[in-house]
Coordinates of N, CA and C in Angstrom, one line a residue:
M1305 N 111.8 261.8 239.4 CA 110.9 262.5 238.4 C 111.3 262.2 237.0
P1306 N 110.4 261.8 236.1 CA 110.8 261.5 234.7 C 111.3 262.8 234.1
P1307 N 112.1 262.6 233.0 CA 112.6 263.8 232.3 C 111.5 264.7 231.9
R1308 N 111.7 266.0 232.0 CA 110.7 267.0 231.7 C 110.6 267.1 230.1
Q1309 N 109.3 267.0 229.7 CA 109.1 267.1 228.2 C 109.0 268.6 227.8
R1310 N 109.7 268.9 226.7 CA 109.7 270.3 226.3 C 108.4 270.6 225.6
L1311 N 107.7 271.6 226.0 CA 106.4 272.1 225.4 C 106.5 273.6 225.2
S1312 N 105.6 274.0 224.3 CA 105.5 275.4 224.1 C 104.8 276.0 225.3
P1313 N 105.0 277.3 225.6 CA 104.3 277.9 226.8 C 102.8 277.7 226.8
A1314 N 102.1 277.7 225.7 CA 100.7 277.5 225.6 C 100.4 276.0 226.0
D1315 N 101.1 275.1 225.4 CA 100.9 273.7 225.7 C 101.2 273.4 227.2
R1316 N 102.3 274.0 227.7 CA 102.7 273.8 229.1 C 101.5 274.3 230.0
R1317 N 101.0 275.5 229.7 CA 99.9 276.0 230.5 C 98.7 275.1 230.5
A1318 N 98.4 274.6 229.3 CA 97.3 273.7 229.1 C 97.5 272.4 230.0
Q1319 N 98.7 271.9 229.9 CA 99.0 270.7 230.7 C 98.9 270.9 232.2
L1320 N 99.4 272.1 232.7 CA 99.2 272.4 234.1 C 97.8 272.6 234.5
L1321 N 97.0 273.2 233.6 CA 95.6 273.3 233.9 C 94.9 271.9 234.0
T1322 N 95.3 271.0 233.2 CA 94.7 269.7 233.2 C 95.0 269.0 234.5
V1323 N 96.3 269.1 234.9 CA 96.7 268.5 236.2 C 96.0 269.2 237.3
G1324 N 95.9 270.5 237.3 CA 95.2 271.2 238.4 C 93.8 270.9 238.5
A1325 N 93.1 270.8 237.3 CA 91.7 270.5 237.3 C 91.4 269.1 237.9
R1326 N 92.3 268.1 237.6 CA 92.1 266.8 238.2 C 92.3 266.8 239.7
L1327 N 93.3 267.5 240.2 CA 93.6 267.5 241.6 C 92.5 268.2 242.4
F1328 N 92.1 269.4 241.9 CA 91.0 270.2 242.5 C 89.7 269.4 242.5
A1329 N 89.5 268.6 241.5 CA 88.2 267.8 241.5 C 88.3 266.7 242.5
A1330 N 89.5 266.1 242.7 CA 89.6 264.9 243.5 C 89.7 265.2 245.0
R1331 N 90.2 266.4 245.4 CA 90.3 266.6 246.8 C 89.9 268.1 247.2
P1332 N 89.6 268.3 248.4 CA 89.3 269.7 248.9 C 90.4 270.6 248.6
Y1333 N 90.0 271.9 248.4 CA 91.0 272.9 248.0 C 92.2 273.0 248.9
D1334 N 92.0 273.0 250.2 CA 93.1 273.1 251.2 C 94.0 271.9 251.1
D1335 N 93.6 270.8 250.6 CA 94.5 269.6 250.5 C 95.3 269.6 249.3
V1336 N 95.1 270.4 248.3 CA 95.9 270.5 247.1 C 97.1 271.4 247.3
L1337 N 98.3 270.8 247.0 CA 99.5 271.6 247.2 C 100.2 271.9 245.8
M1338 N 100.7 273.0 245.7 CA 101.4 273.4 244.4 C 102.5 272.4 244.1
E1339 N 103.2 272.0 245.2 CA 104.3 271.1 245.0 C 103.8 269.8 244.3
E1340 N 102.6 269.4 244.7 CA 102.1 268.2 244.1 C 101.7 268.4 242.7
V1341 N 101.2 269.6 242.3 CA 100.9 269.9 241.0 C 102.1 269.8 240.1
A1342 N 103.2 270.4 240.6 CA 104.5 270.3 239.9 C 104.9 268.9 239.7
E1343 N 104.8 268.1 240.7 CA 105.3 266.7 240.6 C 104.5 265.9 239.6
E1344 N 103.1 266.1 239.7 CA 102.3 265.4 238.8 C 102.5 265.8 237.3
A1345 N 102.9 267.1 237.1 CA 103.1 267.5 235.7 C 104.6 267.3 235.3
C1346 N 105.4 266.8 236.2 CA 106.8 266.5 235.9 C 107.6 267.8 235.5
V1347 N 107.3 268.9 236.3 CA 108.0 270.2 236.1 C 108.5 270.6 237.4
S1348 N 109.4 271.6 237.4 CA 109.9 272.2 238.6 C 108.9 273.2 239.2
R1349 N 109.0 273.4 240.5 CA 108.1 274.4 241.1 C 108.3 275.8 240.5
A1350 N 109.6 276.1 240.2 CA 109.8 277.4 239.6 C 109.1 277.6 238.3
L1351 N 109.0 276.5 237.4 CA 108.3 276.6 236.2 C 106.8 276.7 236.4
L1352 N 106.3 276.0 237.4 CA 104.9 276.1 237.7 C 104.5 277.5 238.1
Y1353 N 105.3 278.1 239.0 CA 105.0 279.4 239.5 C 105.2 280.5 238.5
R1354 N 106.0 280.1 237.4 CA 106.1 281.1 236.3 C 104.8 281.2 235.6
H1355 N 104.1 280.1 235.5 CA 102.8 280.2 234.8 C 101.7 280.6 235.8
F1356 N 101.7 280.1 237.0 CA 100.7 280.4 238.0 C 101.4 280.8 239.3
P1357 N 101.4 282.1 239.7 CA 102.1 282.5 240.8 C 101.6 282.1 242.2
S1358 N 100.4 281.5 242.2 CA 99.9 281.0 243.5 C 98.8 279.9 243.2
K1359 N 98.5 279.2 244.3 CA 97.4 278.2 244.1 C 96.1 278.8 243.8
H1360 N 95.8 280.0 244.3 CA 94.6 280.7 244.0 C 94.6 281.0 242.5
A1361 N 95.7 281.5 241.9 CA 95.8 281.8 240.5 C 95.5 280.6 239.6
L1362 N 96.1 279.4 240.1 CA 95.8 278.2 239.3 C 94.4 277.8 239.4
F1363 N 93.8 277.8 240.6 CA 92.4 277.5 240.7 C 91.5 278.4 239.9
A1364 N 91.7 279.7 239.9 CA 90.9 280.6 239.2 C 91.0 280.3 237.7
A1365 N 92.2 279.9 237.2 CA 92.3 279.6 235.8 C 91.6 278.3 235.5
V1366 N 91.7 277.3 236.4 CA 90.9 276.1 236.2 C 89.4 276.3 236.2
Y1367 N 89.0 277.2 237.1 CA 87.5 277.4 237.2 C 87.0 278.2 236.0
Q1368 N 87.8 279.1 235.5 CA 87.4 279.9 234.3 C 87.3 278.9 233.1
Q1369 N 88.3 278.0 233.0 CA 88.2 277.1 231.9 C 87.0 276.2 232.0
A1370 N 86.6 275.8 233.2 CA 85.4 275.0 233.4 C 84.2 275.7 233.0
A1371 N 84.1 277.0 233.4 CA 83.0 277.9 233.1 C 82.8 278.0 231.6
D1372 N 83.9 278.2 230.9 CA 83.9 278.3 229.4 C 83.4 277.0 228.8
Q1373 N 83.8 275.9 229.3 CA 83.4 274.6 228.8 C 81.9 274.4 229.0
L1374 N 81.5 274.7 230.2 CA 80.0 274.6 230.5 C 79.2 275.4 229.5
L1375 N 79.6 276.6 229.3 CA 78.8 277.4 228.4 C 78.8 276.9 227.0
A1376 N 80.0 276.3 226.6 CA 80.1 275.7 225.2 C 79.2 274.5 225.1
E1377 N 79.0 273.7 226.2 CA 78.3 272.5 226.1 C 76.8 272.7 226.4
T1378 N 76.4 273.9 226.9 CA 75.0 274.2 227.1 C 74.4 274.8 225.9
R1379 N 73.6 274.0 225.2 CA 73.0 274.4 223.9 C 71.7 275.1 224.1
F1380 N 71.5 276.2 223.4 CA 70.2 276.9 223.3 C 69.9 277.0 221.8
D1381 N 69.4 275.9 221.3 CA 69.1 275.7 219.9 C 67.7 276.1 219.6
P1382 N 67.4 277.1 218.8 CA 66.0 277.5 218.5 C 65.2 276.4 217.9
A1383 N 65.8 275.4 217.4 CA 65.1 274.3 216.8 C 64.5 273.4 217.9
D1384 N 65.1 273.5 219.1 CA 64.6 272.7 220.2 C 63.5 273.4 221.0
S1385 N 62.6 272.7 221.7 CA 61.7 273.3 222.5 C 62.4 273.9 223.8
L1386 N 61.7 274.8 224.4 CA 62.3 275.4 225.7 C 62.5 274.3 226.7
M1387 N 61.6 273.3 226.8 CA 61.8 272.2 227.7 C 63.1 271.4 227.4
E1388 N 63.3 271.1 226.1 CA 64.5 270.4 225.7 C 65.7 271.2 226.1
Q1389 N 65.7 272.5 225.9 CA 66.8 273.3 226.2 C 67.1 273.4 227.7
L1390 N 66.0 273.5 228.5 CA 66.2 273.5 229.9 C 66.7 272.2 230.5
I1391 N 66.2 271.1 230.0 CA 66.6 269.8 230.4 C 68.1 269.6 230.1
Q1392 N 68.4 269.9 228.8 CA 69.8 269.7 228.4 C 70.8 270.6 229.2
G1393 N 70.4 271.8 229.4 CA 71.2 272.7 230.2 C 71.4 272.2 231.7
M1394 N 70.3 271.8 232.3 CA 70.4 271.3 233.7 C 71.3 270.0 233.7
E1395 N 71.1 269.1 232.8 CA 71.9 267.9 232.8 C 73.4 268.2 232.7
V1396 N 73.8 269.1 231.8 CA 75.2 269.5 231.6 C 75.7 270.0 232.9
H1397 N 75.0 270.9 233.6 CA 75.5 271.5 234.8 C 75.5 270.5 236.0
I1398 N 74.5 269.6 236.1 CA 74.6 268.6 237.2 C 75.7 267.6 236.9
D1399 N 75.9 267.3 235.7 CA 77.0 266.4 235.3 C 78.4 267.0 235.8
Y1400 N 78.5 268.3 235.5 CA 79.8 268.9 235.9 C 79.9 269.0 237.4
F1401 N 78.8 269.4 238.1 CA 78.9 269.6 239.6 C 79.2 268.2 240.2
A1402 N 78.6 267.2 239.7 CA 78.8 265.8 240.3 C 80.3 265.4 240.1
A1403 N 80.8 265.6 238.9 CA 82.1 265.1 238.5 C 83.2 266.0 239.2
N1404 N 82.9 267.2 239.6 CA 83.9 268.2 240.1 C 83.4 268.7 241.4
R1405 N 82.9 267.8 242.3 CA 82.3 268.2 243.5 C 83.2 269.1 244.4
N1406 N 84.5 268.7 244.5 CA 85.4 269.5 245.4 C 85.7 270.9 244.8
A1407 N 85.8 271.0 243.5 CA 86.1 272.3 242.9 C 84.9 273.2 243.0
V1408 N 83.7 272.6 242.8 CA 82.5 273.5 242.9 C 82.3 273.9 244.4
L1409 N 82.5 273.1 245.4 CA 82.4 273.4 246.8 C 83.5 274.5 247.1
A1410 N 84.7 274.3 246.6 CA 85.7 275.3 246.9 C 85.3 276.7 246.4
A1411 N 84.8 276.8 245.1 CA 84.4 278.1 244.6 C 83.2 278.7 245.3
N1412 N 82.3 277.9 245.8 CA 81.1 278.4 246.4 C 81.1 278.4 247.9
R1413 N 82.1 277.8 248.5 CA 82.1 277.8 250.0 C 83.5 278.3 250.5
V1414 N 84.6 277.7 250.2 CA 85.9 278.1 250.7 C 86.2 279.5 250.1
L1415 N 86.0 279.7 248.8 CA 86.3 281.0 248.2 C 85.1 281.8 247.9
A1416 N 84.1 281.7 248.7 CA 82.8 282.3 248.5 C 82.9 283.9 248.4
G1417 N 83.8 284.4 249.2 CA 84.0 285.9 249.2 C 85.1 286.4 248.3
D1418 N 85.7 285.5 247.5 CA 86.8 285.9 246.7 C 86.3 286.6 245.4
P1419 N 86.7 287.8 245.2 CA 86.2 288.6 244.0 C 86.5 288.0 242.7
V1420 N 87.7 287.4 242.5 CA 88.0 286.8 241.2 C 87.1 285.6 240.9
I1421 N 86.9 284.7 241.8 CA 86.1 283.5 241.6 C 84.6 284.0 241.5
Q1422 N 84.2 284.9 242.2 CA 82.8 285.3 242.1 C 82.5 286.0 240.8
T1423 N 83.5 286.7 240.3 CA 83.4 287.3 238.9 C 83.2 286.3 237.9
I1424 N 84.0 285.2 238.0 CA 83.8 284.1 237.0 C 82.4 283.5 237.1
I1425 N 81.9 283.3 238.3 CA 80.6 282.7 238.4 C 79.5 283.7 237.9
S1426 N 79.7 285.0 238.3 CA 78.7 286.0 237.8 C 78.7 286.1 236.3
N1427 N 79.8 286.1 235.7 CA 79.9 286.2 234.2 C 79.2 285.0 233.6
E1428 N 79.4 283.8 234.1 CA 78.8 282.6 233.6 C 77.2 282.7 233.7
L1429 N 76.8 283.1 234.9 CA 75.3 283.3 235.1 C 74.7 284.3 234.1
D1430 N 75.4 285.4 233.9 CA 75.0 286.5 233.0 C 74.9 286.0 231.6
A1431 N 75.9 285.2 231.2 CA 75.9 284.6 229.8 C 74.7 283.7 229.6
L1432 N 74.4 282.9 230.7 CA 73.3 281.9 230.6 C 71.9 282.7 230.5
R1433 N 71.8 283.8 231.3 CA 70.6 284.6 231.3 C 70.4 285.2 230.0
T1434 N 71.4 285.7 229.3 CA 71.3 286.4 228.0 C 70.8 285.4 227.0
R1435 N 71.4 284.1 227.1 CA 71.0 283.1 226.1 C 69.5 282.7 226.3
L1436 N 69.1 282.6 227.6 CA 67.7 282.2 227.8 C 66.8 283.3 227.4
L1437 N 67.1 284.5 227.6 CA 66.3 285.6 227.1 C 66.0 285.6 225.6
A1438 N 67.0 285.1 224.9 CA 66.9 285.1 223.4 C 66.0 284.1 222.9
V1439 N 65.7 283.0 223.7 CA 64.8 281.9 223.2 C 63.4 281.9 223.9
L1440 N 63.2 282.8 224.9 CA 61.9 282.8 225.5 C 60.9 283.6 224.7
P1441 N 59.6 283.1 224.7 CA 58.5 283.9 224.0 C 58.0 285.1 224.8
L1442 N 58.7 286.2 224.7 CA 58.3 287.4 225.4 C 57.1 288.0 224.8
A1443 N 56.2 288.5 225.7 CA 55.0 289.1 225.2 C 55.3 290.4 224.4
D1444 N 56.2 291.2 224.9 CA 56.7 292.4 224.2 C 58.0 292.8 224.8
E1445 N 58.6 293.8 224.3 CA 59.9 294.2 224.9 C 59.8 294.7 226.3
S1446 N 58.6 295.2 226.7 CA 58.5 295.7 228.0 C 58.6 294.6 229.1
A1447 N 58.4 293.4 228.6 CA 58.4 292.2 229.5 C 59.9 291.8 229.8
R1448 N 60.8 292.2 228.9 CA 62.2 291.8 229.0 C 62.8 292.0 230.3
E1449 N 62.6 293.2 230.9 CA 63.3 293.5 232.1 C 62.8 292.7 233.3
A1450 N 61.5 292.4 233.3 CA 60.9 291.6 234.4 C 61.4 290.1 234.2
V1451 N 61.4 289.6 233.0 CA 61.9 288.2 232.8 C 63.4 288.1 233.1
S1452 N 64.1 289.1 232.7 CA 65.6 289.1 233.0 C 65.8 289.0 234.5
G1453 N 65.0 289.8 235.3 CA 65.2 289.8 236.8 C 64.8 288.4 237.4
V1454 N 63.7 287.8 236.8 CA 63.4 286.4 237.3 C 64.5 285.4 237.0
L1455 N 65.0 285.5 235.7 CA 66.1 284.6 235.4 C 67.3 284.8 236.2
K1456 N 67.7 286.0 236.5 CA 68.8 286.3 237.4 C 68.7 285.6 238.8
S1457 N 67.5 285.8 239.4 CA 67.2 285.2 240.7 C 67.2 283.7 240.6
W1458 N 66.6 283.1 239.5 CA 66.5 281.7 239.3 C 67.9 281.0 239.2
L1459 N 68.7 281.7 238.4 CA 70.1 281.1 238.3 C 70.9 281.0 239.6
V1460 N 70.7 282.0 240.4 CA 71.3 282.0 241.8 C 70.7 280.9 242.6
F1461 N 69.3 280.8 242.5 CA 68.6 279.7 243.2 C 69.2 278.3 242.8
V1462 N 69.4 278.1 241.5 CA 69.9 276.8 241.0 C 71.3 276.6 241.5
Q1463 N 72.1 277.6 241.5 CA 73.5 277.5 242.0 C 73.5 277.1 243.5
I1464 N 72.7 277.8 244.3 CA 72.7 277.4 245.8 C 72.1 276.0 246.0
L1465 N 71.0 275.7 245.3 CA 70.4 274.4 245.5 C 71.4 273.3 245.1
C1466 N 72.1 273.4 244.0 CA 73.0 272.4 243.5 C 74.2 272.2 244.4
V1467 N 74.7 273.3 245.0 CA 75.8 273.3 245.9 C 75.3 272.6 247.2
D1468 N 74.1 272.9 247.7 CA 73.6 272.2 248.8 C 73.4 270.7 248.6
W1469 N 73.0 270.4 247.3 CA 72.8 269.0 247.0 C 74.1 268.2 247.0
L1470 N 75.2 268.9 246.6 CA 76.5 268.2 246.6 C 76.9 267.9 248.0
T1471 N 76.5 268.7 249.0 CA 76.8 268.5 250.4 C 76.0 267.4 251.0
H1472 N 74.7 267.5 250.7 CA 73.7 266.5 251.3 C 72.7 266.2 250.2
E1473 N 72.9 265.0 249.6 CA 72.0 264.6 248.5 C 70.6 264.1 249.1
T1474 N 69.8 265.1 249.4 CA 68.5 264.9 250.0 C 67.4 264.5 249.0
C1475 N 67.8 264.5 247.7 CA 66.8 264.0 246.7 C 67.6 263.4 245.5
T1476 N 66.9 262.8 244.6 CA 67.6 262.2 243.5 C 68.1 263.2 242.5
R1477 N 69.0 262.9 241.6 CA 69.5 263.8 240.6 C 68.3 264.2 239.7
A1478 N 67.4 263.3 239.3 CA 66.3 263.7 238.5 C 65.3 264.6 239.2
Q1479 N 65.1 264.4 240.5 CA 64.3 265.3 241.3 C 64.9 266.7 241.4
L1480 N 66.2 266.8 241.5 CA 66.9 268.1 241.6 C 66.7 268.8 240.3
R1481 N 66.9 268.1 239.2 CA 66.7 268.7 237.8 C 65.3 269.3 237.7
D1482 N 64.3 268.4 238.1 CA 62.9 268.8 237.9 C 62.5 269.9 238.8
V1483 N 63.0 270.0 240.0 CA 62.7 271.1 240.9 C 63.2 272.4 240.3
C1484 N 64.4 272.4 239.7 CA 65.0 273.6 239.1 C 64.1 274.0 237.9
I1485 N 63.8 273.1 237.1 CA 63.0 273.4 235.9 C 61.6 273.9 236.3
G1486 N 61.0 273.2 237.2 CA 59.6 273.6 237.7 C 59.7 275.0 238.3
A1487 N 60.7 275.4 239.0 CA 60.8 276.7 239.6 C 60.8 277.8 238.6
V1488 N 61.6 277.7 237.5 CA 61.7 278.7 236.5 C 60.4 278.8 235.7
L1489 N 59.8 277.7 235.4 CA 58.6 277.7 234.6 C 57.4 278.4 235.4
G1490 N 57.3 278.1 236.7 CA 56.3 278.7 237.5 C 56.5 280.2 237.7
A1491 N 57.8 280.6 237.7 CA 58.0 282.1 237.9 C 57.8 282.8 236.6
L1492 N 58.1 282.2 235.4 CA 58.0 282.9 234.1 C 56.6 282.9 233.5
R1493 N 55.8 281.9 233.8 CA 54.5 281.8 233.1 C 53.7 283.1 233.1
P1494 N 53.6 283.8 234.2 CA 52.8 285.0 234.2 C 53.3 286.1 233.3
L1495 N 54.6 286.0 232.9 CA 55.3 287.1 232.2 C 55.4 286.8 230.7
L1496 N 55.1 285.6 230.2 CA 55.3 285.3 228.9 C 54.1 285.3 228.0
A1497 N 54.3 285.5 226.7 CA 53.2 285.6 225.8 C 52.4 284.3 225.6
E1498 N 53.1 283.2 225.9 CA 52.5 281.9 225.8 C 53.1 280.9 226.8
D1499 N 52.4 279.9 227.2 CA 52.9 278.9 228.1 C 54.1 278.3 227.5
P1500 N 55.3 278.4 228.1 CA 56.5 277.8 227.5 C 56.6 276.3 227.5
A1501 N 55.8 275.7 228.4 CA 55.8 274.2 228.5 C 54.4 273.7 229.0
P1502 N 53.5 273.6 228.0 CA 52.1 273.3 228.4 C 52.0 271.9 229.1
G1503 N 52.9 271.0 228.8 CA 52.8 269.7 229.4 C 53.6 269.5 230.7
W1504 N 54.0 270.6 231.2 CA 54.8 270.5 232.5 C 54.1 271.1 233.6
P1505 N 54.1 270.5 234.8 CA 54.8 269.2 235.1 C 54.0 268.0 234.5
P1506 N 54.7 266.9 234.2 CA 54.0 265.7 233.7 C 53.1 265.1 234.8
Q1507 N 52.0 264.5 234.4 CA 51.1 263.9 235.3 C 51.7 262.7 235.9
R1508 N 51.7 262.6 237.2 CA 52.3 261.4 237.9 C 51.2 260.4 238.2
P1509 N 51.5 259.1 238.1 CA 50.5 258.1 238.3 C 50.0 258.2 239.8
D1510 N 48.7 258.0 239.9 CA 48.0 258.0 241.2 C 48.4 256.8 242.0
T1511 N 49.1 257.0 243.1 CA 49.6 255.8 243.9 C 48.7 255.6 245.2
G1512 N 47.6 256.4 245.3 CA 46.8 256.3 246.4 C 46.0 255.0 246.4
G1513 N 45.6 254.5 247.6 CA 44.9 253.3 247.7 C 43.4 253.6 247.8

């Protein structure tokens, strides 16, 4: 093992999170060993366990960091149209899911009943719902509760659909994105003051003979 580099506690934690994120993304949860994390980071197991007392604790910290990054990269800019915001948001999420397939499957399958991991996921979905509510053209404040309920259900639908897509890619990435966008537009149109995407879905060329 190379000589251990002296780092501040914050820098050491960040380094261990980086190593953990790489390993959890590369292999299934059960195949990642804490001993391997320590070896990759060139630290002792005692030092690793001082920062993260278990593999579960390390994974939870990795997943929380990923959720924070996803929220930071998901723009909801009032200057953009709703369609631009939905497309950008879906692209960011599908990018992450594809690049971190094993970590996403671990959080949603292996650790599906884990309260810590599920709290991270729920908080992320709630933050996304709050942001979407702020940019939608609500008819009036009385519509907010109904729209909020639709968004909550839609975000869960997107999560389930994307996890299933990681397991069996039964459609293209573009089709996955468009199905998710089409689902929320169809559900929201009756509740909004104006059509949020008059040009959606785009007209597809007639391929009939």
